[in-house]
Tab-separated table of C-alpha atoms in Angstrom:
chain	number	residue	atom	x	y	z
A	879	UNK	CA	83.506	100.217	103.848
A	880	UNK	CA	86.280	97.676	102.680
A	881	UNK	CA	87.936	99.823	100.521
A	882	UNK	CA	88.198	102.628	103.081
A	883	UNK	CA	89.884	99.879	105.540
A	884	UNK	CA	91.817	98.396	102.487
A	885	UNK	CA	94.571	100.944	100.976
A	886	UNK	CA	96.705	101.136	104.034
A	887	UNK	CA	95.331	98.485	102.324
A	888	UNK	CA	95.944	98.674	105.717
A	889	UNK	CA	95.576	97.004	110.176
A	890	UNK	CA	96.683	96.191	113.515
A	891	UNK	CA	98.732	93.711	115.305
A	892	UNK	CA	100.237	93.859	119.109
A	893	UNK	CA	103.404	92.277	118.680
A	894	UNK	CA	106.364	94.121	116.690
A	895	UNK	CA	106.156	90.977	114.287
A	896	UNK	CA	110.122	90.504	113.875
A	897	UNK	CA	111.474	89.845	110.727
A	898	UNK	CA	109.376	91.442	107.635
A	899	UNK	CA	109.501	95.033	109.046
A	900	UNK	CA	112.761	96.569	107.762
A	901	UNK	CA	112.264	100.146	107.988
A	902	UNK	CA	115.411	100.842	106.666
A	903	UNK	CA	115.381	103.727	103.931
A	904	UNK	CA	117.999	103.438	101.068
A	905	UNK	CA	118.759	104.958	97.740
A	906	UNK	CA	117.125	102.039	95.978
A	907	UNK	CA	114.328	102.345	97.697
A	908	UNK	CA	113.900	106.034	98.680
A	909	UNK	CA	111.827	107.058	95.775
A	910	UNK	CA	109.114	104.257	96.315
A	911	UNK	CA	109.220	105.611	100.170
A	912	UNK	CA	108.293	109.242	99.426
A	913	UNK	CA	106.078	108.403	96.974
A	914	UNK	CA	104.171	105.370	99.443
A	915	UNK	CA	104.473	108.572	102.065
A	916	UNK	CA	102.483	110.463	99.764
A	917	UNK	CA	100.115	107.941	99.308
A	918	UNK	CA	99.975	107.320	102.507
A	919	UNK	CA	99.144	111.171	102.816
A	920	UNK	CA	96.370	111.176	100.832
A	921	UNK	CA	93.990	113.961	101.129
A	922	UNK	CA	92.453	114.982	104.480
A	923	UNK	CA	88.768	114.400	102.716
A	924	UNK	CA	89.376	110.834	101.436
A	925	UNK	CA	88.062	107.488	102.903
A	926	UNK	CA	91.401	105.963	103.892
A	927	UNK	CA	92.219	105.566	107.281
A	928	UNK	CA	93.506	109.020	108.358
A	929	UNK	CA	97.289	108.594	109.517
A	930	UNK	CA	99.646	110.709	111.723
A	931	UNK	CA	103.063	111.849	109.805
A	932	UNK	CA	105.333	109.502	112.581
A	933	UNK	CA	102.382	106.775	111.579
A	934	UNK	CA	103.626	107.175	107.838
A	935	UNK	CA	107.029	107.370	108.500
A	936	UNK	CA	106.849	104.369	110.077
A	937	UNK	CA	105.113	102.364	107.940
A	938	UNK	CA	106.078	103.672	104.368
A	939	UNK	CA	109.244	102.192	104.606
A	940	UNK	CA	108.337	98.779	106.010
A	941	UNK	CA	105.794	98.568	103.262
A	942	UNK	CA	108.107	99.472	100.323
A	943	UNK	CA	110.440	96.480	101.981
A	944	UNK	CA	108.137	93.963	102.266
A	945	UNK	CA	106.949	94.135	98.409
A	946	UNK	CA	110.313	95.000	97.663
A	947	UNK	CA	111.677	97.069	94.888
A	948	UNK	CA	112.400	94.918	92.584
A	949	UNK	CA	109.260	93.599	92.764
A	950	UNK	CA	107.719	96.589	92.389
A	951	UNK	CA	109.424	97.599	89.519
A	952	UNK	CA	109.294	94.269	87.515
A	953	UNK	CA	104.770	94.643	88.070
A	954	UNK	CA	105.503	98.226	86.146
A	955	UNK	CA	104.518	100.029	89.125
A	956	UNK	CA	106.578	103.365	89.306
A	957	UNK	CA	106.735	106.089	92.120
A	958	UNK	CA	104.271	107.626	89.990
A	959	UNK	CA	101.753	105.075	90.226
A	960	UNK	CA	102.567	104.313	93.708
A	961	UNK	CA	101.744	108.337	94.781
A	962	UNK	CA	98.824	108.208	92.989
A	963	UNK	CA	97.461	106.076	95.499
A	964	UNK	CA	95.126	104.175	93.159
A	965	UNK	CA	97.209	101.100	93.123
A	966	UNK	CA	95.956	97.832	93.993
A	967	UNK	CA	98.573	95.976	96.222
A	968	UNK	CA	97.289	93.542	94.221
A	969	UNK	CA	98.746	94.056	91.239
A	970	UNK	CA	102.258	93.827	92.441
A	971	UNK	CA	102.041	90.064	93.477
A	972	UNK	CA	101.899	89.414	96.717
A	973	UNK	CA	101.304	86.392	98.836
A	974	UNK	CA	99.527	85.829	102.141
A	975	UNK	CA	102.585	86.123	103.590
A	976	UNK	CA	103.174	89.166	102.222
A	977	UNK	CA	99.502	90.497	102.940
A	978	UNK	CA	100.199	89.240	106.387
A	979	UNK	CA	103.414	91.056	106.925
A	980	UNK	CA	102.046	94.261	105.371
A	981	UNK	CA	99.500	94.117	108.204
A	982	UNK	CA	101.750	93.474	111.092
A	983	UNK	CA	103.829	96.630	109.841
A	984	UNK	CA	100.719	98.765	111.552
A	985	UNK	CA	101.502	97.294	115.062
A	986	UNK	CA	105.225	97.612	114.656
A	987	UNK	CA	104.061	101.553	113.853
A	988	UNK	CA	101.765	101.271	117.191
A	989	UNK	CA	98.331	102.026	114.492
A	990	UNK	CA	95.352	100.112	115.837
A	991	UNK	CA	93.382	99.863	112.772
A	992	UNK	CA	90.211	98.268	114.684
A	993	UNK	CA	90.218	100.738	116.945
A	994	UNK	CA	90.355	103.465	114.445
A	995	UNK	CA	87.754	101.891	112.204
A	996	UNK	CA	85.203	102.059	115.046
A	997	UNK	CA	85.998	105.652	115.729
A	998	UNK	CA	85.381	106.465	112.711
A	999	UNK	CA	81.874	104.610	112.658
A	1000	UNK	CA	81.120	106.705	115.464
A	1001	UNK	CA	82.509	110.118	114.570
A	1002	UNK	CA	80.841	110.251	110.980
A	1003	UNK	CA	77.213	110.341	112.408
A	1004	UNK	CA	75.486	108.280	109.875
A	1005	UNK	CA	75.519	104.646	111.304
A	1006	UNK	CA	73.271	104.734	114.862
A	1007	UNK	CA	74.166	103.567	118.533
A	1008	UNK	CA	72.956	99.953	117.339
A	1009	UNK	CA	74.472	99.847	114.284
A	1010	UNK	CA	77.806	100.820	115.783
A	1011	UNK	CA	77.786	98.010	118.275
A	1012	UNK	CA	77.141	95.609	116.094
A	1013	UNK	CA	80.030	96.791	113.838
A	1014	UNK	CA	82.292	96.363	117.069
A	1015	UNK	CA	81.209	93.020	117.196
A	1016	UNK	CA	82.244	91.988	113.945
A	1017	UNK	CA	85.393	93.917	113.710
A	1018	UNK	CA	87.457	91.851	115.785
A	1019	UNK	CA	91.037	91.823	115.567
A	1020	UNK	CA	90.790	88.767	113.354
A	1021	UNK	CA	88.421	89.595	111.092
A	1022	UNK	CA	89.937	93.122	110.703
A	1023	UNK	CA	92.913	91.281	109.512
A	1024	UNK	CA	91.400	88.971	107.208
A	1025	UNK	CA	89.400	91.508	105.660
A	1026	UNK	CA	92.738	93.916	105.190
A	1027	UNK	CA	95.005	90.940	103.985
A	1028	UNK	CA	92.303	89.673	101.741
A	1029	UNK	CA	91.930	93.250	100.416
A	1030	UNK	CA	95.872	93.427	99.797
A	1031	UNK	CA	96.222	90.168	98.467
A	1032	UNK	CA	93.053	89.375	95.817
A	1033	UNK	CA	91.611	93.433	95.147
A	1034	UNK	CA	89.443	95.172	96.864
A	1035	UNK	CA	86.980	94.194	93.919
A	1036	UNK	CA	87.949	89.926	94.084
A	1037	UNK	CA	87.613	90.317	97.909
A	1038	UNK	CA	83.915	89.548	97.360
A	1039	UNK	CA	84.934	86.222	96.121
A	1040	UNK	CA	86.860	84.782	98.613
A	1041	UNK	CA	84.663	82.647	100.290
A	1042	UNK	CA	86.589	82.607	103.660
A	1043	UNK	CA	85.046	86.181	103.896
A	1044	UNK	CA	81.697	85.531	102.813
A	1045	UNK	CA	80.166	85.372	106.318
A	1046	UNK	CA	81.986	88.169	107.314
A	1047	UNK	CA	80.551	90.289	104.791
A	1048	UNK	CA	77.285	89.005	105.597
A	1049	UNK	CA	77.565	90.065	108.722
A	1050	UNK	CA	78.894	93.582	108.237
A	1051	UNK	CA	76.117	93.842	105.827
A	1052	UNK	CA	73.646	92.967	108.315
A	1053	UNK	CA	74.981	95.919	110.587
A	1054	UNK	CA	74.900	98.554	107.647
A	1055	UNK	CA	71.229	97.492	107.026
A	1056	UNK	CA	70.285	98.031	110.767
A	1057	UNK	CA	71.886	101.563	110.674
A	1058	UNK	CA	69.865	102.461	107.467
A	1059	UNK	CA	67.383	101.728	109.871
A	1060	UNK	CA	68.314	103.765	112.596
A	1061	UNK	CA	68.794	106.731	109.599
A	1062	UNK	CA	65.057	106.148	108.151
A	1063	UNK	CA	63.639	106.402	111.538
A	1064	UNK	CA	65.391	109.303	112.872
A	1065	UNK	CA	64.228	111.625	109.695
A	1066	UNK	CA	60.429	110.906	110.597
């Protein structure tokens, strides 16, 4: 469930955030913008949150500006490995800051990530009525975004030990076990 939520490693915020956001597309940065648009892309089938082109359009090139190219570049990372979509915003360095600003780049693109997230609870048929509201209660706006900064900032696989998230995942644990529930019982 994380890592579905975590590549757009991904969220949403209301305001348009200010500073942070460049969308501006240049030749230094162009290839690492086609290649996060790929990324971004993915495949139709896959677990990441499903985006519109004008979503990706947006938000490719704010992303690619926040980490920055040099950055990027001096973790290694190439277009390549940025396409792929297996890379770990993690392993390019960023802050909280950063995490933070990568997450307000999905309200500057007008994405509510919550609001998606539930929808797709809902759509997918496997978690019951129960289950589902008790996912909307946890997902809050807040904990949507520390769960996605967390995710960009330590790894999807260190976000189990950051203990500001602990309850959280307690919590969202607690719901998946009540719609296992709601699964057994509706196959008898």
């Amino acid at each position: 469930l994380v890592a579905a939520m975590a590549f757009s490693a991904t969220a949403c915020s209301d305001d348009d955030g200010g500073g942070g956001g460049n969308a501006a597309v240049t030749d230094e940065n162009r290839e690492f913008v086609e290649a996060m648009k790929s990324a971004m892309r993915g495949d139709d089938d896959d677990e990441n949150l499903q985006l519109t082109d004008d979503e990706i359009d947006c938000l490719a090139p704010r992303y690619v500006n926040i980490l920055g190219v040099e950055r990027i570049e001096a973790a290694g990372v190439t277009p390549g490995d940025l396409e792929s979509s297996d890379m770990d915003f993690s392993d390019v360095g960023i802050t909280t800051d950063d995490g933070n600003a990568l997450f307000d780049a999905f309200g500057q693109c007008d994405v509510n990530v919550r609001e998606r997230l539930l929808e797709s609870f809902a759509a997918d048929g496997e978690m019951g009525e129960a289950a589902a509201a008790c996912m909307e209660g946890v997902f809050t706006d807040d904990n949507v975004r520390k769960l996605m900064v967390s995710g960009m900032v330590n790894g999807d696989e260190d976000m189990e030990d950051d203990p500001e998230l602990a309850p959280l995942v307690g919590q969202m644990m607690g719901c998946a076990f009540m719609g296992m529930g709601d699964a057994l019982g509706s196959d008898d």
